[in-house]
Amino acid sequence: MKVGLLSFAHVHAAGYATVLRGMDGVEVRASDPSAESAGPGEVRGRALAERLGVPYAETYEELFDWGPDAVVVASENARHRPLVELAAKHGVDVLCEKPLATTVADGEAMVAACREAGVRLGVAYPVRFSPAYAALRRAVRGGGTGRVLTVAGANNGRIPSGDRAWFTDPELAGGGALMDHTVHIADLLDDLFDGAHATEVYAQTNNVMYAGEVDADTAGLVTVRYDNGAVATIDCSWSQPAHHPVWGGLELQLVGERATVEMDAFGQNVTGFDERSRSPVQLPWGTDLDSALLRAFLFPETAAGPGEGSGAGPVPGGGADGADEAIRVADGEAGLRSLRIALAGYASARTGRPVPLR
């Protein structure tokens, strides 16, 4: 299988290249013709491809002439649409980084282009493949929690300006922390609620922590109402300090009629303290979520192994009463739903009022 990587702009792009390079039976080739737009000190383009040991194409057309079976779009958010449409034009399945787009119009056009071309459009939400989320999903789908009443979610991290400056450019990113971090939890709830839809969004944002440094929002709190009666809150802030041992994390606390359950998507780590450097240490272990995501997209017909997410396909949910339905890669329609929630959050933050969703 041939897999192309379109752009090194996203912070996950290098990780995708490394995972793909290590997959048996997979050839990977990258192209990043807009690397000249990178910020000071950012390594992209051919230089990054050589560092990663990945063959490089100077242009996207050269990469498509190579004949990929699938591509991963990891460009700036505002530049997703032309690359997804280019993949559809060549009849190639495409996995697009999140958020799907920066406007609903672009997202709808991308979904339509892939549908008309008969190719798969996936959205890169790797947290779906966390064993912690699989366990929470079993509890809810199997009836152990009863009806879900509330969900409190937090997706916090460091401000990404040092790695990829475009993340703090509202035009290229479509916003700031709210756009970057709301969509992950919105997608988990979209999958978890299995058909329930968001009906109203209320949000507040600010830039207290990095006032004067960036123009984007750096902290936010989003409240989402669903037509199944559940209410969710999402803390979507760039609040981790630069010296924190990991970039951030994603946690959920779900309150049901029968039980309360909690998950930590990145809780598979060993913590300690390094006496030599006088600094805290966190050593991750367990499931590689990017690998699970890529394998599920590239090999959707192959079931995951016992590790729930470490195998080559969808993660089994397990349990009874429909709870054993496999977890799959988010499709374009799911990507649109989480995008609409984020954009409604910005509309609410501007007006100070709840925003209804269709």
Tab-separated table of C-alpha atoms in Angstrom:
chain	number	residue	atom	x	y	z
A	1	MET	CA	0.000	0.000	0.000
A	2	LYS	CA	1.222	3.492	-0.922
A	3	VAL	CA	0.341	6.338	1.450
A	4	GLY	CA	1.080	10.007	0.826
A	5	LEU	CA	1.506	12.644	3.519
A	6	LEU	CA	0.328	16.048	2.309
A	7	SER	CA	2.146	18.799	4.270
A	8	PHE	CA	4.205	18.813	7.454
A	9	ALA	CA	2.338	21.851	8.816
A	10	HIS	CA	0.484	20.047	11.598
A	11	VAL	CA	2.293	19.051	14.790
A	12	HIS	CA	1.118	15.449	14.272
A	13	ALA	CA	2.541	15.154	10.740
A	14	ALA	CA	6.000	13.956	11.790
A	15	GLY	CA	4.431	11.328	14.039
A	16	TYR	CA	2.227	10.088	11.196
A	17	ALA	CA	5.269	9.819	8.937
A	18	THR	CA	7.138	7.785	11.561
A	19	VAL	CA	4.205	5.416	12.141
A	20	LEU	CA	3.624	4.898	8.416
A	21	ARG	CA	7.315	4.299	7.754
A	22	GLY	CA	7.278	1.486	10.326
A	23	MET	CA	4.178	-0.298	8.996
A	24	ASP	CA	4.746	-3.596	7.209
A	25	GLY	CA	3.609	-3.482	3.604
A	26	VAL	CA	3.229	0.317	3.569
A	27	GLU	CA	5.292	2.753	1.491
A	28	VAL	CA	5.107	6.404	2.502
A	29	ARG	CA	6.060	9.547	0.629
A	30	ALA	CA	5.668	13.153	1.816
A	31	SER	CA	5.229	16.497	0.094
A	32	ASP	CA	5.279	19.936	1.718
A	33	PRO	CA	5.583	22.600	-1.014
A	34	SER	CA	4.365	25.401	1.278
A	35	ALA	CA	7.230	24.827	3.745
A	36	GLU	CA	8.616	28.266	2.939
A	37	SER	CA	5.711	29.745	4.900
A	38	ALA	CA	6.917	28.068	8.114
A	39	GLY	CA	7.678	30.211	11.125
A	40	PRO	CA	11.202	30.966	12.395
A	41	GLY	CA	12.980	27.871	13.616
A	42	GLU	CA	10.349	25.443	12.265
A	43	VAL	CA	11.746	22.485	10.309
A	44	ARG	CA	9.528	21.368	7.427
A	45	GLY	CA	9.733	20.314	3.784
A	46	ARG	CA	12.558	18.174	2.456
A	47	ALA	CA	14.701	18.836	5.532
A	48	LEU	CA	12.117	17.223	7.837
A	49	ALA	CA	11.474	14.368	5.408
A	50	GLU	CA	15.199	13.547	5.352
A	51	ARG	CA	15.383	13.743	9.139
A	52	LEU	CA	12.479	11.251	9.350
A	53	GLY	CA	13.872	8.976	6.631
A	54	VAL	CA	10.840	9.455	4.368
A	55	PRO	CA	11.024	9.861	0.547
A	56	TYR	CA	9.999	13.333	-0.609
A	57	ALA	CA	8.086	14.773	-3.566
A	58	GLU	CA	8.589	18.440	-4.441
A	59	THR	CA	4.955	18.978	-5.470
A	60	TYR	CA	1.586	17.443	-4.635
A	61	GLU	CA	1.063	16.517	-8.283
A	62	GLU	CA	4.376	14.642	-8.244
A	63	LEU	CA	3.172	12.741	-5.191
A	64	PHE	CA	-0.121	11.822	-6.877
A	65	ASP	CA	1.781	10.735	-10.013
A	66	TRP	CA	3.432	8.185	-7.684
A	67	GLY	CA	0.006	6.550	-7.378
A	68	PRO	CA	-0.927	6.572	-3.673
A	69	ASP	CA	-3.756	4.380	-2.409
A	70	ALA	CA	-4.503	6.860	0.387
A	71	VAL	CA	-3.267	10.217	1.646
A	72	VAL	CA	-3.152	11.996	5.000
A	73	VAL	CA	-3.804	15.757	4.908
A	74	ALA	CA	-1.832	17.532	7.647
A	75	SER	CA	-1.789	21.101	6.343
A	76	GLU	CA	-2.948	24.258	8.090
A	77	ASN	CA	-6.682	24.007	8.859
A	78	ALA	CA	-7.703	26.646	6.313
A	79	ARG	CA	-5.840	24.732	3.565
A	80	HIS	CA	-7.557	21.366	4.062
A	81	ARG	CA	-10.219	21.831	1.394
A	82	PRO	CA	-8.032	22.100	-1.743
A	83	LEU	CA	-5.959	19.099	-0.679
A	84	VAL	CA	-8.996	16.929	0.105
A	85	GLU	CA	-10.574	17.934	-3.214
A	86	LEU	CA	-7.294	17.122	-4.984
A	87	ALA	CA	-7.316	13.652	-3.429
A	88	ALA	CA	-10.951	13.164	-4.476
A	89	LYS	CA	-10.083	14.259	-8.015
A	90	HIS	CA	-7.437	11.504	-8.139
A	91	GLY	CA	-9.812	8.905	-6.652
A	92	VAL	CA	-7.728	8.482	-3.498
A	93	ASP	CA	-9.062	7.867	0.028
A	94	VAL	CA	-8.139	10.695	2.405
A	95	LEU	CA	-7.668	11.059	6.159
A	96	CYS	CA	-7.851	14.754	7.085
A	97	GLU	CA	-6.487	16.336	10.248
A	98	LYS	CA	-8.986	17.918	12.606
A	99	PRO	CA	-10.865	20.187	12.502
A	100	LEU	CA	-12.236	19.174	9.129
A	101	ALA	CA	-12.225	22.800	7.938
A	102	THR	CA	-12.506	26.361	9.228
A	103	THR	CA	-15.949	27.042	7.716
A	104	VAL	CA	-19.051	24.918	7.306
A	105	ALA	CA	-19.101	25.721	3.578
A	106	ASP	CA	-15.605	24.287	3.103
A	107	GLY	CA	-16.442	21.214	5.167
A	108	GLU	CA	-19.613	20.532	3.198
A	109	ALA	CA	-17.734	20.933	-0.092
A	110	MET	CA	-15.098	18.424	1.052
A	111	VAL	CA	-17.719	15.859	2.066
A	112	ALA	CA	-19.545	16.338	-1.241
A	113	ALA	CA	-16.357	16.030	-3.312
A	114	CYS	CA	-15.409	12.728	-1.680
A	115	ARG	CA	-18.931	11.365	-1.924
A	116	GLU	CA	-19.149	12.203	-5.628
A	117	ALA	CA	-15.717	10.671	-6.265
A	118	GLY	CA	-16.602	7.519	-4.320
A	119	VAL	CA	-13.622	7.827	-1.950
A	120	ARG	CA	-13.514	7.610	1.848
A	121	LEU	CA	-13.067	10.778	3.887
A	122	GLY	CA	-11.878	10.234	7.450
A	123	VAL	CA	-11.115	12.823	10.138
A	124	ALA	CA	-8.147	12.393	12.477
A	125	TYR	CA	-9.702	11.950	15.919
A	126	PRO	CA	-7.297	9.444	17.503
A	127	VAL	CA	-8.803	9.634	21.008
A	128	ARG	CA	-11.658	7.428	19.750
A	129	PHE	CA	-9.104	4.607	19.919
A	130	SER	CA	-8.063	5.135	23.531
A	131	PRO	CA	-8.676	2.053	25.735
A	132	ALA	CA	-10.034	4.448	28.361
A	133	TYR	CA	-12.663	5.718	25.928
A	134	ALA	CA	-13.512	2.157	24.864
A	135	ALA	CA	-14.182	1.279	28.522
A	136	LEU	CA	-16.347	4.368	29.054
A	137	ARG	CA	-18.245	3.592	25.848
A	138	ARG	CA	-18.932	0.048	27.046
A	139	ALA	CA	-20.301	1.400	30.319
A	140	VAL	CA	-22.673	3.786	28.549
A	141	ARG	CA	-23.704	1.608	25.602
A	142	GLY	CA	-24.126	-1.438	27.847
A	143	GLY	CA	-26.495	0.432	30.153
A	144	GLY	CA	-24.240	0.448	33.207
A	145	THR	CA	-24.448	4.218	33.676
A	146	GLY	CA	-28.100	4.582	32.855
A	147	ARG	CA	-29.179	7.683	30.958
A	148	VAL	CA	-26.358	10.214	30.675
A	149	LEU	CA	-27.164	13.436	32.518
A	150	THR	CA	-23.978	15.506	32.304
A	151	VAL	CA	-20.446	15.295	30.956
A	152	ALA	CA	-17.552	17.476	32.111
A	153	GLY	CA	-14.666	17.372	29.658
A	154	ALA	CA	-11.237	19.011	29.679
A	155	ASN	CA	-8.781	19.124	26.799
A	156	ASN	CA	-5.881	21.289	27.960
A	157	GLY	CA	-2.437	21.703	26.493
A	158	ARG	CA	0.501	23.984	25.929
A	159	ILE	CA	0.112	26.855	23.509
A	160	PRO	CA	1.490	25.414	20.224
A	161	SER	CA	3.062	28.623	18.942
A	162	GLY	CA	6.596	27.379	19.508
A	163	ASP	CA	6.147	24.229	17.388
A	164	ARG	CA	3.879	25.575	14.658
A	165	ALA	CA	3.122	29.293	14.802
A	166	TRP	CA	0.108	29.054	12.473
A	167	PHE	CA	-1.959	27.448	15.275
A	168	THR	CA	-2.271	30.922	16.829
A	169	ASP	CA	-3.194	32.597	13.507
A	170	PRO	CA	-7.021	32.778	13.506
A	171	GLU	CA	-7.135	32.928	9.715
A	172	LEU	CA	-5.108	29.761	9.142
A	173	ALA	CA	-6.352	27.865	12.200
A	174	GLY	CA	-9.966	29.035	12.148
A	175	GLY	CA	-9.629	30.328	15.713
A	176	GLY	CA	-7.491	29.484	18.708
A	177	ALA	CA	-7.793	27.140	21.666
A	178	LEU	CA	-11.553	26.693	21.261
A	179	MET	CA	-11.146	25.459	17.692
A	180	ASP	CA	-8.085	23.367	18.543
A	181	HIS	CA	-9.475	21.538	21.572
A	182	THR	CA	-13.294	21.603	21.527
A	183	VAL	CA	-13.604	19.309	18.535
A	184	HIS	CA	-11.883	16.292	20.139
A	185	ILE	CA	-14.411	16.023	22.968
A	186	ALA	CA	-17.305	16.990	20.697
A	187	ASP	CA	-16.369	14.052	18.476
A	188	LEU	CA	-16.165	11.600	21.392
A	189	LEU	CA	-19.658	12.622	22.503
A	190	ASP	CA	-20.904	12.393	18.918
A	191	ASP	CA	-19.770	8.763	18.841
A	192	LEU	CA	-20.787	8.016	22.422
A	193	PHE	CA	-24.356	9.295	22.086
A	194	ASP	CA	-24.894	7.244	18.900
A	195	GLY	CA	-27.399	9.390	17.004
A	196	ALA	CA	-28.140	12.153	19.512
A	197	HIS	CA	-27.429	15.635	18.192
A	198	ALA	CA	-26.215	18.890	19.679
A	199	THR	CA	-29.025	21.448	19.814
A	200	GLU	CA	-27.489	24.499	21.526
A	201	VAL	CA	-24.017	25.866	22.260
A	202	TYR	CA	-22.962	28.550	24.730
A	203	ALA	CA	-19.323	29.589	25.123
A	204	GLN	CA	-16.979	32.132	26.634
A	205	THR	CA	-13.377	32.695	25.587
A	206	ASN	CA	-10.491	34.937	26.623
A	207	ASN	CA	-6.806	35.611	26.073
A	208	VAL	CA	-5.796	36.381	29.650
A	209	MET	CA	-2.805	34.037	29.767
A	210	TYR	CA	-1.091	35.248	26.564
A	211	ALA	CA	-2.402	38.801	26.168
A	212	GLY	CA	-0.191	40.738	23.797
A	213	GLU	CA	1.622	37.618	22.564
A	214	VAL	CA	-0.990	36.104	20.215
A	215	ASP	CA	-4.236	37.322	18.678
A	216	ALA	CA	-6.185	34.081	19.144
A	217	ASP	CA	-8.289	32.942	22.081
A	218	THR	CA	-6.179	30.883	24.489
A	219	ALA	CA	-8.849	29.734	26.950
A	220	GLY	CA	-12.487	28.819	26.692
A	221	LEU	CA	-15.423	27.035	28.266
A	222	VAL	CA	-18.100	25.571	25.998
A	223	THR	CA	-21.495	24.223	27.087
A	224	VAL	CA	-23.379	21.940	24.696
A	225	ARG	CA	-26.964	20.692	25.034
A	226	TYR	CA	-28.015	17.482	23.258
A	227	ASP	CA	-31.432	16.269	22.188
A	228	ASN	CA	-31.090	13.222	24.470
A	229	GLY	CA	-31.215	15.587	27.465
A	230	ALA	CA	-27.489	15.494	28.259
A	231	VAL	CA	-25.497	18.670	28.930
A	232	ALA	CA	-21.733	18.741	28.360
A	233	THR	CA	-19.100	21.298	29.325
A	234	ILE	CA	-15.725	21.447	27.586
A	235	ASP	CA	-12.662	23.226	29.010
A	236	CYS	CA	-10.674	23.847	25.831
A	237	SER	CA	-7.687	25.886	26.993
A	238	TRP	CA	-3.993	26.252	26.174
A	239	SER	CA	-3.276	26.349	29.891
A	240	GLN	CA	-0.340	23.984	30.406
A	241	PRO	CA	2.908	25.851	31.194
A	242	ALA	CA	5.955	25.342	28.998
A	243	HIS	CA	7.760	23.392	31.746
A	244	HIS	CA	4.969	20.806	32.108
A	245	PRO	CA	6.400	17.322	31.378
A	246	VAL	CA	3.727	16.514	28.755
A	247	TRP	CA	1.879	18.663	26.208
A	248	GLY	CA	-1.498	18.254	27.932
A	249	GLY	CA	-4.299	15.729	28.157
A	250	LEU	CA	-7.950	14.853	27.712
A	251	GLU	CA	-10.269	13.824	30.535
A	252	LEU	CA	-13.999	13.193	30.881
A	253	GLN	CA	-16.278	12.796	33.876
A	254	LEU	CA	-19.677	11.401	32.935
A	255	VAL	CA	-22.639	11.400	35.341
A	256	GLY	CA	-25.445	8.960	34.613
A	257	GLU	CA	-28.611	7.989	36.427
A	258	ARG	CA	-26.937	4.845	37.786
A	259	ALA	CA	-23.227	5.616	37.935
A	260	THR	CA	-20.486	8.187	37.488
A	261	VAL	CA	-17.506	7.209	35.343
A	262	GLU	CA	-14.250	8.988	34.568
A	263	MET	CA	-11.615	8.561	31.862
A	264	ASP	CA	-8.123	9.877	31.237
A	265	ALA	CA	-7.203	9.346	27.595
A	266	PHE	CA	-3.473	9.760	28.260
A	267	GLY	CA	-3.271	8.164	31.687
A	268	GLN	CA	-1.005	5.327	30.526
A	269	ASN	CA	2.231	6.720	31.945
A	270	VAL	CA	4.729	6.329	34.754
A	271	THR	CA	5.411	9.484	36.766
A	272	GLY	CA	8.428	10.374	38.855
A	273	PHE	CA	11.109	12.963	39.566
A	274	ASP	CA	14.576	13.239	38.037
A	275	GLU	CA	17.061	14.224	40.766
A	276	ARG	CA	19.762	15.097	38.238
A	277	SER	CA	17.676	17.591	36.275
A	278	ARG	CA	15.507	18.468	39.287
A	279	SER	CA	12.402	18.104	37.139
A	280	PRO	CA	9.304	15.887	36.996
A	281	VAL	CA	9.222	12.969	34.569
A	282	GLN	CA	6.338	11.266	32.796
A	283	LEU	CA	7.062	8.163	30.709
A	284	PRO	CA	4.172	7.122	28.454
A	285	TRP	CA	3.440	3.483	27.675
A	286	GLY	CA	0.620	1.472	26.166
A	287	THR	CA	-1.525	2.334	23.158
A	288	ASP	CA	-0.129	4.549	20.396
A	289	LEU	CA	-3.314	6.386	19.394
A	290	ASP	CA	-1.893	7.742	16.128
A	291	SER	CA	-0.917	4.224	15.092
A	292	ALA	CA	-4.367	2.890	16.011
A	293	LEU	CA	-6.027	5.682	14.016
A	294	LEU	CA	-3.897	5.118	10.903
A	295	ARG	CA	-4.321	1.347	10.992
A	296	ALA	CA	-8.079	1.648	11.403
A	297	PHE	CA	-8.244	3.984	8.413
A	298	LEU	CA	-5.921	2.034	6.133
A	299	PHE	CA	-7.189	-1.444	7.090
A	300	PRO	CA	-10.853	-0.978	8.103
A	301	GLU	CA	-11.693	-4.598	7.383
A	302	THR	CA	-9.252	-5.930	9.997
A	303	ALA	CA	-10.472	-6.268	13.579
A	304	ALA	CA	-8.365	-4.919	16.430
A	305	GLY	CA	-6.457	-7.289	18.655
A	306	PRO	CA	-6.911	-7.845	22.374
A	307	GLY	CA	-5.179	-4.584	23.197
A	308	GLU	CA	-8.217	-2.571	22.071
A	309	GLY	CA	-6.695	0.003	19.783
A	310	SER	CA	-3.206	-1.381	19.324
A	311	GLY	CA	-4.310	-3.651	16.493
A	312	ALA	CA	-4.934	-2.987	12.825
A	313	GLY	CA	-8.578	-1.999	12.800
A	314	PRO	CA	-11.620	-0.769	14.663
A	315	VAL	CA	-11.682	-1.044	18.446
A	316	PRO	CA	-14.355	-3.421	19.769
A	317	GLY	CA	-16.653	-1.687	22.232
A	318	GLY	CA	-17.501	-4.929	24.063
A	319	GLY	CA	-20.436	-5.467	26.404
A	320	ALA	CA	-24.083	-6.077	25.639
A	321	ASP	CA	-27.105	-4.312	24.156
A	322	GLY	CA	-25.198	-2.965	21.156
A	323	ALA	CA	-22.142	-1.979	23.176
A	324	ASP	CA	-19.940	-4.324	21.124
A	325	GLU	CA	-20.216	-2.201	17.984
A	326	ALA	CA	-16.704	-1.437	16.743
A	327	ILE	CA	-15.218	2.026	17.110
A	328	ARG	CA	-14.373	3.394	13.706
A	329	VAL	CA	-12.586	6.385	12.229
A	330	ALA	CA	-14.750	9.513	12.225
A	331	ASP	CA	-16.126	10.175	8.756
A	332	GLY	CA	-16.651	13.515	7.040
A	333	GLU	CA	-20.191	13.933	8.353
A	334	ALA	CA	-18.945	13.417	11.929
A	335	GLY	CA	-16.210	15.947	11.250
A	336	LEU	CA	-18.855	18.440	10.114
A	337	ARG	CA	-20.886	17.960	13.286
A	338	SER	CA	-17.937	18.665	15.597
A	339	LEU	CA	-16.917	21.642	13.417
A	340	ARG	CA	-20.412	23.142	13.716
A	341	ILE	CA	-20.167	22.945	17.514
A	342	ALA	CA	-16.832	24.798	17.548
A	343	LEU	CA	-18.064	27.488	15.158
A	344	ALA	CA	-21.265	27.909	17.176
A	345	GLY	CA	-19.029	28.344	20.230
A	346	TYR	CA	-17.283	31.276	18.568
A	347	ALA	CA	-20.613	32.794	17.536
A	348	SER	CA	-21.837	32.504	21.131
A	349	ALA	CA	-18.628	34.017	22.542
A	350	ARG	CA	-19.032	37.013	20.214
A	351	THR	CA	-22.689	37.640	21.093
A	352	GLY	CA	-22.796	36.450	24.704
A	353	ARG	CA	-25.875	34.365	23.902
A	354	PRO	CA	-26.575	30.629	23.322
A	355	VAL	CA	-26.531	29.607	19.656
A	356	PRO	CA	-29.049	27.023	18.418
A	357	LEU	CA	-27.935	24.243	16.058
A	358	ARG	CA	-30.131	22.670	13.396
